[in-house]
């Protein structure tokens, strides 16, 4: 089983400075998982905090029946290892460009976890806004506190200065 926790924060220029930046920066990077559907190939816990709702957490779960893809990640298994591939997309991750090709980002053994961080700036005719993602991935784990109970085995940081 693959567990993914995707914690997303969305904001505009109005929350770049105080007091809203304090609220924005208080969004957690790791949370306890809700009840896990054990028959899922991929169990996803999506959490969103937006400027529009005062950075309050809104959460939902998804059960993905196959182990192929979630969001910008593709998963393959071989020799009892999980290979996590990532594809950058401007429409998903914003500027600056982090390379649009698919690449093997993380390899996990059963019982291991990883954390992936990325942020981006978006500019369209309607204005400018920002997104930040903290994605936690577990392989062969099913405890609701798996991301809180021990340090991550792998960490990938694609965060950049957006201002």
Short mmCIF file of N, CA and C in Angstrom, two decimals:
data_model
loop_
_atom_site.label_atom_id
_atom_site.label_comp_id
_atom_site.label_asym_id
_atom_site.label_seq_id
_atom_site.Cartn_x
_atom_site.Cartn_y
_atom_site.Cartn_z
N UNK A 1 0.84 -1.18 0.00
CA UNK A 1 0.00 0.00 0.00
C UNK A 1 0.88 1.25 0.00
N UNK A 2 0.43 2.23 -0.73
CA UNK A 2 1.08 3.54 -0.78
C UNK A 2 0.16 4.53 -0.10
N UNK A 3 0.71 5.33 0.80
CA UNK A 3 -0.06 6.38 1.46
C UNK A 3 0.54 7.72 1.05
N UNK A 4 -0.33 8.64 0.63
CA UNK A 4 0.11 9.98 0.24
C UNK A 4 -0.70 10.99 1.04
N UNK A 5 0.00 11.92 1.65
CA UNK A 5 -0.65 13.06 2.33
C UNK A 5 -0.17 14.31 1.62
N UNK A 6 -1.10 15.04 1.01
CA UNK A 6 -0.77 16.23 0.23
C UNK A 6 -1.38 17.44 0.94
N UNK A 7 -0.51 18.24 1.58
CA UNK A 7 -0.95 19.44 2.31
C UNK A 7 -0.63 20.65 1.44
N UNK A 8 -1.69 21.34 0.99
CA UNK A 8 -1.55 22.45 0.05
C UNK A 8 -1.95 23.77 0.71
N UNK A 9 -1.17 24.80 0.43
CA UNK A 9 -1.50 26.14 0.89
C UNK A 9 -1.58 27.05 -0.33
N UNK A 10 -2.66 27.84 -0.45
CA UNK A 10 -2.86 28.75 -1.58
C UNK A 10 -3.07 30.15 -1.03
N UNK A 11 -2.39 31.17 -1.64
CA UNK A 11 -2.55 32.54 -1.17
C UNK A 11 -2.22 33.53 -2.28
N UNK A 12 -2.55 34.82 -2.02
CA UNK A 12 -2.26 35.91 -2.95
C UNK A 12 -1.27 36.86 -2.27
N UNK A 13 -1.01 37.97 -2.95
CA UNK A 13 -0.11 38.99 -2.38
C UNK A 13 -0.62 39.52 -1.04
N UNK A 14 -1.91 39.45 -0.82
CA UNK A 14 -2.50 39.96 0.43
C UNK A 14 -1.97 39.21 1.66
N UNK A 15 -1.49 38.01 1.47
CA UNK A 15 -0.99 37.22 2.61
C UNK A 15 0.52 37.07 2.61
N UNK A 16 1.21 37.90 1.85
CA UNK A 16 2.67 37.84 1.87
C UNK A 16 3.24 38.46 3.14
N UNK A 17 2.57 39.48 3.67
CA UNK A 17 3.06 40.15 4.87
C UNK A 17 2.16 39.88 6.06
N UNK A 18 2.56 40.44 7.21
CA UNK A 18 1.81 40.26 8.45
C UNK A 18 0.47 40.98 8.36
N UNK A 19 -0.56 40.55 9.02
CA UNK A 19 -0.63 39.41 9.93
C UNK A 19 -0.95 38.09 9.23
N UNK A 20 -1.37 38.16 7.94
CA UNK A 20 -1.79 36.94 7.25
C UNK A 20 -0.66 35.96 7.01
N UNK A 21 0.58 36.44 6.87
CA UNK A 21 1.69 35.52 6.64
C UNK A 21 1.90 34.61 7.85
N UNK A 22 1.58 35.12 9.05
CA UNK A 22 1.69 34.28 10.25
C UNK A 22 0.70 33.12 10.19
N UNK A 23 -0.54 33.41 9.76
CA UNK A 23 -1.54 32.35 9.58
C UNK A 23 -1.09 31.36 8.50
N UNK A 24 -0.62 31.89 7.39
CA UNK A 24 -0.18 31.05 6.27
C UNK A 24 0.96 30.12 6.71
N UNK A 25 1.91 30.67 7.42
CA UNK A 25 3.07 29.88 7.84
C UNK A 25 2.76 28.90 8.97
N UNK A 26 1.59 29.02 9.58
CA UNK A 26 1.21 28.09 10.65
C UNK A 26 0.53 26.82 10.12
N UNK A 27 0.31 26.74 8.81
CA UNK A 27 -0.27 25.52 8.23
C UNK A 27 0.74 24.38 8.45
N UNK A 28 0.30 23.28 9.05
CA UNK A 28 1.24 22.19 9.35
C UNK A 28 1.78 21.52 8.08
N UNK A 29 2.95 20.92 8.20
CA UNK A 29 3.57 20.19 7.11
C UNK A 29 3.28 18.69 7.20
N UNK A 30 2.83 18.25 8.36
CA UNK A 30 2.54 16.85 8.62
C UNK A 30 1.32 16.80 9.53
N UNK A 31 0.42 15.84 9.26
CA UNK A 31 -0.76 15.66 10.10
C UNK A 31 -0.99 14.17 10.34
N UNK A 32 -1.77 13.89 11.36
CA UNK A 32 -2.23 12.52 11.56
C UNK A 32 -3.20 12.19 10.42
N UNK A 33 -3.14 10.97 9.95
CA UNK A 33 -4.01 10.54 8.87
C UNK A 33 -5.37 10.14 9.41
N UNK A 34 -6.43 10.31 8.62
CA UNK A 34 -7.74 9.76 9.01
C UNK A 34 -7.70 8.24 8.85
N UNK A 35 -8.81 7.59 9.15
CA UNK A 35 -8.89 6.14 8.98
C UNK A 35 -8.44 5.75 7.57
N UNK A 36 -7.58 4.75 7.49
CA UNK A 36 -7.00 4.34 6.21
C UNK A 36 -7.77 3.15 5.64
N UNK A 37 -8.17 3.28 4.38
CA UNK A 37 -8.84 2.19 3.66
C UNK A 37 -7.76 1.18 3.26
N UNK A 38 -7.70 0.05 3.94
CA UNK A 38 -6.63 -0.92 3.72
C UNK A 38 -6.68 -1.63 2.38
N UNK A 39 -7.80 -1.59 1.68
CA UNK A 39 -7.88 -2.28 0.40
C UNK A 39 -7.48 -1.38 -0.77
N UNK A 40 -7.01 -0.19 -0.49
CA UNK A 40 -6.61 0.74 -1.53
C UNK A 40 -5.17 0.48 -1.96
N UNK A 41 -4.90 0.59 -3.24
CA UNK A 41 -3.52 0.55 -3.71
C UNK A 41 -2.81 1.84 -3.28
N UNK A 42 -3.53 2.96 -3.46
CA UNK A 42 -3.02 4.27 -3.02
C UNK A 42 -4.11 4.93 -2.18
N UNK A 43 -3.77 5.28 -0.96
CA UNK A 43 -4.68 6.01 -0.08
C UNK A 43 -4.15 7.44 0.00
N UNK A 44 -5.01 8.41 -0.31
CA UNK A 44 -4.60 9.81 -0.37
C UNK A 44 -5.38 10.63 0.65
N UNK A 45 -4.64 11.43 1.41
CA UNK A 45 -5.23 12.40 2.34
C UNK A 45 -4.86 13.78 1.81
N UNK A 46 -5.82 14.47 1.22
CA UNK A 46 -5.59 15.82 0.70
C UNK A 46 -6.08 16.85 1.70
N UNK A 47 -5.23 17.83 1.98
CA UNK A 47 -5.57 18.89 2.93
C UNK A 47 -5.27 20.22 2.24
N UNK A 48 -6.25 21.13 2.28
CA UNK A 48 -6.06 22.45 1.66
C UNK A 48 -6.28 23.53 2.71
N UNK A 49 -5.43 24.54 2.65
CA UNK A 49 -5.58 25.75 3.46
C UNK A 49 -5.43 26.93 2.50
N UNK A 50 -6.47 27.74 2.41
CA UNK A 50 -6.45 28.84 1.46
C UNK A 50 -6.66 30.18 2.16
N UNK A 51 -6.18 31.21 1.52
CA UNK A 51 -6.38 32.56 2.03
C UNK A 51 -7.87 32.87 2.17
N UNK A 52 -8.67 32.39 1.22
CA UNK A 52 -10.11 32.66 1.24
C UNK A 52 -10.81 32.14 2.48
N UNK A 53 -10.30 31.06 3.08
CA UNK A 53 -10.96 30.51 4.28
C UNK A 53 -10.15 30.73 5.54
N UNK A 54 -9.26 31.75 5.52
CA UNK A 54 -8.48 32.08 6.70
C UNK A 54 -7.43 31.04 7.05
N UNK A 55 -7.02 30.24 6.06
CA UNK A 55 -6.02 29.17 6.21
C UNK A 55 -6.48 28.07 7.16
N UNK A 56 -7.80 27.90 7.27
CA UNK A 56 -8.34 26.76 8.00
C UNK A 56 -8.17 25.51 7.13
N UNK A 57 -7.96 24.37 7.76
CA UNK A 57 -7.71 23.13 7.04
C UNK A 57 -9.01 22.50 6.56
N UNK A 58 -9.05 22.15 5.28
CA UNK A 58 -10.15 21.40 4.69
C UNK A 58 -9.56 20.10 4.17
N UNK A 59 -10.17 18.97 4.54
CA UNK A 59 -9.54 17.70 4.24
C UNK A 59 -10.50 16.76 3.54
N UNK A 60 -9.96 15.90 2.69
CA UNK A 60 -10.72 14.83 2.06
C UNK A 60 -9.79 13.66 1.81
N UNK A 61 -10.38 12.48 1.65
CA UNK A 61 -9.59 11.29 1.35
C UNK A 61 -10.00 10.74 0.00
N UNK A 62 -9.04 10.13 -0.67
CA UNK A 62 -9.27 9.49 -1.96
C UNK A 62 -8.71 8.08 -1.89
N UNK A 63 -9.37 7.17 -2.55
CA UNK A 63 -8.87 5.80 -2.68
C UNK A 63 -8.64 5.56 -4.15
N UNK A 64 -7.39 5.27 -4.50
CA UNK A 64 -7.03 5.04 -5.90
C UNK A 64 -6.80 3.54 -6.07
N UNK A 65 -7.54 2.90 -6.96
CA UNK A 65 -7.50 1.44 -7.03
C UNK A 65 -6.26 0.84 -7.69
N UNK A 66 -5.51 1.64 -8.43
CA UNK A 66 -4.29 1.08 -9.03
C UNK A 66 -3.08 1.88 -8.58
N UNK A 67 -1.91 1.34 -8.79
CA UNK A 67 -0.69 1.98 -8.28
C UNK A 67 0.05 2.76 -9.35
N UNK A 68 -0.65 3.36 -10.24
CA UNK A 68 0.03 4.03 -11.34
C UNK A 68 0.36 5.50 -11.08
N UNK A 69 -0.66 6.31 -10.69
CA UNK A 69 -0.43 7.75 -10.68
C UNK A 69 -1.31 8.45 -9.66
N UNK A 70 -0.74 9.50 -9.05
CA UNK A 70 -1.50 10.46 -8.26
C UNK A 70 -0.84 11.82 -8.45
N UNK A 71 -1.61 12.80 -8.82
CA UNK A 71 -1.18 14.18 -9.00
C UNK A 71 0.00 14.23 -9.96
N UNK A 72 1.17 14.65 -9.53
CA UNK A 72 2.35 14.77 -10.39
C UNK A 72 3.31 13.60 -10.20
N UNK A 73 2.84 12.57 -9.52
CA UNK A 73 3.68 11.42 -9.21
C UNK A 73 3.21 10.18 -9.95
N UNK A 74 4.16 9.36 -10.37
CA UNK A 74 3.89 8.02 -10.88
C UNK A 74 4.65 7.05 -9.99
N UNK A 75 4.05 5.89 -9.75
CA UNK A 75 4.63 4.91 -8.84
C UNK A 75 4.85 3.59 -9.58
N UNK A 76 6.04 3.00 -9.38
CA UNK A 76 6.30 1.65 -9.87
C UNK A 76 6.96 0.87 -8.75
N UNK A 77 6.71 -0.43 -8.73
CA UNK A 77 7.31 -1.30 -7.74
C UNK A 77 8.18 -2.34 -8.44
N UNK A 78 9.36 -2.58 -7.87
CA UNK A 78 10.21 -3.68 -8.33
C UNK A 78 11.16 -4.05 -7.20
N UNK A 79 11.39 -5.34 -7.05
CA UNK A 79 12.29 -5.87 -6.02
C UNK A 79 11.94 -5.32 -4.63
N UNK A 80 10.65 -5.30 -4.30
CA UNK A 80 10.16 -4.82 -3.00
C UNK A 80 10.56 -3.38 -2.70
N UNK A 81 10.69 -2.58 -3.75
CA UNK A 81 10.98 -1.15 -3.60
C UNK A 81 9.96 -0.36 -4.40
N UNK A 82 9.65 0.82 -3.86
CA UNK A 82 8.75 1.74 -4.54
C UNK A 82 9.60 2.82 -5.19
N UNK A 83 9.39 3.02 -6.48
CA UNK A 83 10.09 4.07 -7.23
C UNK A 83 9.07 5.17 -7.50
N UNK A 84 9.36 6.36 -7.03
CA UNK A 84 8.45 7.50 -7.15
C UNK A 84 9.02 8.45 -8.20
N UNK A 85 8.27 8.65 -9.27
CA UNK A 85 8.66 9.54 -10.35
C UNK A 85 7.84 10.82 -10.24
N UNK A 86 8.48 11.94 -10.58
CA UNK A 86 7.83 13.25 -10.49
C UNK A 86 7.95 13.94 -11.84
N UNK A 87 6.88 14.63 -12.24
CA UNK A 87 6.88 15.45 -13.45
C UNK A 87 6.45 16.86 -13.09
N UNK A 88 7.33 17.83 -13.37
CA UNK A 88 7.02 19.23 -13.13
C UNK A 88 6.07 19.74 -14.21
N UNK A 89 5.10 20.57 -13.82
CA UNK A 89 4.19 21.21 -14.75
C UNK A 89 3.94 22.64 -14.25
N UNK A 90 4.09 23.61 -15.13
CA UNK A 90 3.84 25.00 -14.73
C UNK A 90 2.42 25.16 -14.20
N UNK A 91 1.46 24.52 -14.83
CA UNK A 91 0.06 24.68 -14.43
C UNK A 91 -0.22 24.11 -13.05
N UNK A 92 0.57 23.14 -12.60
CA UNK A 92 0.41 22.56 -11.27
C UNK A 92 1.33 23.20 -10.23
N UNK A 93 2.56 23.52 -10.63
CA UNK A 93 3.59 23.91 -9.67
C UNK A 93 4.06 25.35 -9.78
N UNK A 94 3.72 26.03 -10.88
CA UNK A 94 4.05 27.44 -11.02
C UNK A 94 5.50 27.71 -11.36
N UNK A 95 5.84 28.99 -11.35
CA UNK A 95 7.20 29.44 -11.65
C UNK A 95 8.00 29.46 -10.34
N UNK A 96 9.30 29.35 -10.44
CA UNK A 96 10.11 29.18 -11.64
C UNK A 96 10.09 27.73 -12.13
N UNK A 97 10.52 27.58 -13.38
CA UNK A 97 10.54 26.27 -14.02
C UNK A 97 11.52 25.35 -13.28
N UNK A 98 11.09 24.12 -12.99
CA UNK A 98 11.95 23.11 -12.35
C UNK A 98 12.22 21.95 -13.28
N UNK A 99 12.07 22.15 -14.58
CA UNK A 99 12.33 21.10 -15.56
C UNK A 99 11.10 20.25 -15.79
N UNK A 100 10.66 20.15 -17.03
CA UNK A 100 9.41 19.48 -17.34
C UNK A 100 9.51 17.99 -17.61
N UNK A 101 10.63 17.38 -17.38
CA UNK A 101 10.76 15.97 -17.70
C UNK A 101 10.46 15.09 -16.48
N UNK A 102 10.04 13.87 -16.76
CA UNK A 102 9.74 12.89 -15.71
C UNK A 102 11.05 12.35 -15.16
N UNK A 103 11.18 12.32 -13.83
CA UNK A 103 12.42 11.81 -13.23
C UNK A 103 12.14 11.01 -11.98
N UNK A 104 13.01 10.01 -11.75
CA UNK A 104 12.92 9.20 -10.53
C UNK A 104 13.41 10.05 -9.38
N UNK A 105 12.51 10.35 -8.46
CA UNK A 105 12.81 11.29 -7.39
C UNK A 105 13.13 10.60 -6.08
N UNK A 106 12.40 9.52 -5.78
CA UNK A 106 12.52 8.88 -4.47
C UNK A 106 12.41 7.36 -4.67
N UNK A 107 13.19 6.61 -3.90
CA UNK A 107 13.06 5.16 -3.84
C UNK A 107 12.88 4.77 -2.38
N UNK A 108 11.84 3.96 -2.11
CA UNK A 108 11.54 3.57 -0.74
C UNK A 108 11.44 2.06 -0.61
N UNK A 109 11.92 1.54 0.51
CA UNK A 109 11.67 0.15 0.87
C UNK A 109 10.41 0.11 1.73
N UNK A 110 9.84 -1.09 1.90
CA UNK A 110 8.63 -1.21 2.72
C UNK A 110 8.91 -0.69 4.13
N UNK A 111 7.96 0.08 4.65
CA UNK A 111 8.09 0.66 5.97
C UNK A 111 8.75 2.02 6.00
N UNK A 112 9.20 2.51 4.83
CA UNK A 112 9.89 3.81 4.78
C UNK A 112 8.93 4.92 4.34
N UNK A 113 9.33 6.15 4.66
CA UNK A 113 8.54 7.34 4.33
C UNK A 113 9.44 8.39 3.69
N UNK A 114 8.81 9.30 2.96
CA UNK A 114 9.53 10.40 2.33
C UNK A 114 8.67 11.66 2.39
N UNK A 115 9.34 12.79 2.32
CA UNK A 115 8.67 14.09 2.30
C UNK A 115 9.16 14.88 1.08
N UNK A 116 8.23 15.47 0.36
CA UNK A 116 8.53 16.24 -0.84
C UNK A 116 7.90 17.62 -0.69
N UNK A 117 8.70 18.67 -0.90
CA UNK A 117 8.20 20.05 -0.77
C UNK A 117 8.44 20.80 -2.08
N UNK A 118 7.42 21.52 -2.53
CA UNK A 118 7.56 22.37 -3.71
C UNK A 118 6.61 23.56 -3.57
N UNK A 119 7.01 24.69 -4.13
CA UNK A 119 6.15 25.88 -4.12
C UNK A 119 6.22 26.54 -5.50
N UNK A 120 5.31 27.47 -5.76
CA UNK A 120 5.32 28.13 -7.05
C UNK A 120 4.51 29.41 -7.06
N UNK A 121 4.83 30.24 -8.04
CA UNK A 121 4.16 31.52 -8.26
C UNK A 121 3.40 31.42 -9.58
N UNK A 122 2.17 31.93 -9.59
CA UNK A 122 1.31 31.87 -10.77
C UNK A 122 0.91 33.28 -11.14
N UNK A 123 1.01 33.63 -12.42
CA UNK A 123 0.61 34.95 -12.89
C UNK A 123 -0.28 34.78 -14.11
N UNK A 124 -1.48 35.32 -14.01
CA UNK A 124 -2.42 35.32 -15.12
C UNK A 124 -3.04 36.70 -15.20
N UNK A 125 -3.92 36.91 -16.17
CA UNK A 125 -4.56 38.22 -16.33
C UNK A 125 -5.34 38.62 -15.09
N UNK A 126 -5.77 37.67 -14.29
CA UNK A 126 -6.55 37.97 -13.08
C UNK A 126 -5.68 38.34 -11.88
N UNK A 127 -4.37 38.23 -12.01
CA UNK A 127 -3.48 38.59 -10.91
C UNK A 127 -2.43 37.53 -10.63
N UNK A 128 -1.85 37.63 -9.45
CA UNK A 128 -0.76 36.74 -9.05
C UNK A 128 -1.15 35.99 -7.79
N UNK A 129 -0.82 34.71 -7.71
CA UNK A 129 -1.04 33.94 -6.50
C UNK A 129 0.06 32.90 -6.35
N UNK A 130 0.05 32.22 -5.20
CA UNK A 130 1.13 31.31 -4.83
C UNK A 130 0.54 30.01 -4.29
N UNK A 131 1.30 28.93 -4.46
CA UNK A 131 0.93 27.64 -3.90
C UNK A 131 2.16 27.00 -3.27
N UNK A 132 1.90 26.24 -2.24
CA UNK A 132 2.96 25.50 -1.55
C UNK A 132 2.41 24.11 -1.26
N UNK A 133 3.21 23.08 -1.53
CA UNK A 133 2.79 21.70 -1.32
C UNK A 133 3.79 20.98 -0.41
N UNK A 134 3.27 20.30 0.59
CA UNK A 134 4.06 19.39 1.41
C UNK A 134 3.43 18.02 1.20
N UNK A 135 4.14 17.15 0.50
CA UNK A 135 3.62 15.84 0.16
C UNK A 135 4.42 14.78 0.91
N UNK A 136 3.72 14.01 1.73
CA UNK A 136 4.34 12.95 2.51
C UNK A 136 3.91 11.62 1.92
N UNK A 137 4.86 10.71 1.72
CA UNK A 137 4.61 9.44 1.06
C UNK A 137 5.11 8.31 1.95
N UNK A 138 4.28 7.30 2.13
CA UNK A 138 4.67 6.11 2.89
C UNK A 138 4.45 4.86 2.05
N UNK A 139 5.35 3.89 2.18
CA UNK A 139 5.26 2.64 1.43
C UNK A 139 5.20 1.46 2.38
N UNK A 140 4.15 0.67 2.25
CA UNK A 140 4.00 -0.50 3.11
C UNK A 140 3.73 -0.16 4.56
N UNK A 141 3.08 0.97 4.77
CA UNK A 141 2.73 1.42 6.13
C UNK A 141 1.23 1.66 6.17
N UNK A 142 0.64 1.57 7.37
CA UNK A 142 -0.81 1.81 7.45
C UNK A 142 -1.22 2.43 8.78
N UNK A 143 -0.29 2.96 9.55
CA UNK A 143 -0.62 3.60 10.82
C UNK A 143 -1.04 5.04 10.57
N UNK A 144 -2.03 5.51 11.29
CA UNK A 144 -2.51 6.88 11.09
C UNK A 144 -1.48 7.92 11.53
N UNK A 145 -0.56 7.55 12.42
CA UNK A 145 0.47 8.50 12.88
C UNK A 145 1.83 8.25 12.23
N UNK A 146 1.85 7.55 11.10
CA UNK A 146 3.10 7.16 10.48
C UNK A 146 4.02 8.35 10.18
N UNK A 147 3.46 9.48 9.76
CA UNK A 147 4.29 10.64 9.41
C UNK A 147 4.68 11.45 10.64
N UNK A 148 4.03 11.21 11.76
CA UNK A 148 4.33 11.93 13.00
C UNK A 148 5.25 11.14 13.94
N UNK A 149 5.29 9.81 13.76
CA UNK A 149 5.94 8.96 14.76
C UNK A 149 7.44 8.80 14.61
N UNK A 150 7.99 9.10 13.44
CA UNK A 150 9.43 8.94 13.24
C UNK A 150 9.88 9.87 12.13
N UNK A 151 11.17 10.15 12.07
CA UNK A 151 11.68 11.02 10.99
C UNK A 151 11.51 10.36 9.62
N UNK A 152 11.40 11.18 8.60
CA UNK A 152 11.30 10.68 7.24
C UNK A 152 12.63 10.03 6.83
N UNK A 153 12.54 8.97 6.03
CA UNK A 153 13.74 8.32 5.51
C UNK A 153 14.36 9.10 4.36
N UNK A 154 13.54 9.79 3.59
CA UNK A 154 14.01 10.60 2.46
C UNK A 154 13.31 11.95 2.51
N UNK A 155 14.02 12.96 1.99
CA UNK A 155 13.43 14.30 1.92
C UNK A 155 13.90 14.96 0.63
N UNK A 156 12.95 15.48 -0.14
CA UNK A 156 13.27 16.21 -1.37
C UNK A 156 12.66 17.60 -1.24
N UNK A 157 13.50 18.62 -1.39
CA UNK A 157 13.05 20.00 -1.24
C UNK A 157 13.23 20.75 -2.56
N UNK A 158 12.14 21.11 -3.20
CA UNK A 158 12.15 21.89 -4.43
C UNK A 158 11.59 23.29 -4.19
N UNK A 159 11.65 23.75 -2.94
CA UNK A 159 11.17 25.09 -2.58
C UNK A 159 12.16 26.14 -3.11
N UNK A 160 11.62 27.27 -3.56
CA UNK A 160 12.44 28.38 -4.05
C UNK A 160 11.90 29.69 -3.47
N UNK A 161 12.69 30.73 -3.54
CA UNK A 161 12.26 32.05 -3.12
C UNK A 161 11.29 32.59 -4.18
N UNK A 162 10.07 32.86 -3.78
CA UNK A 162 9.03 33.27 -4.73
C UNK A 162 8.90 34.79 -4.88
N UNK A 163 9.55 35.54 -4.05
CA UNK A 163 9.32 36.98 -4.05
C UNK A 163 10.49 37.69 -4.66
#
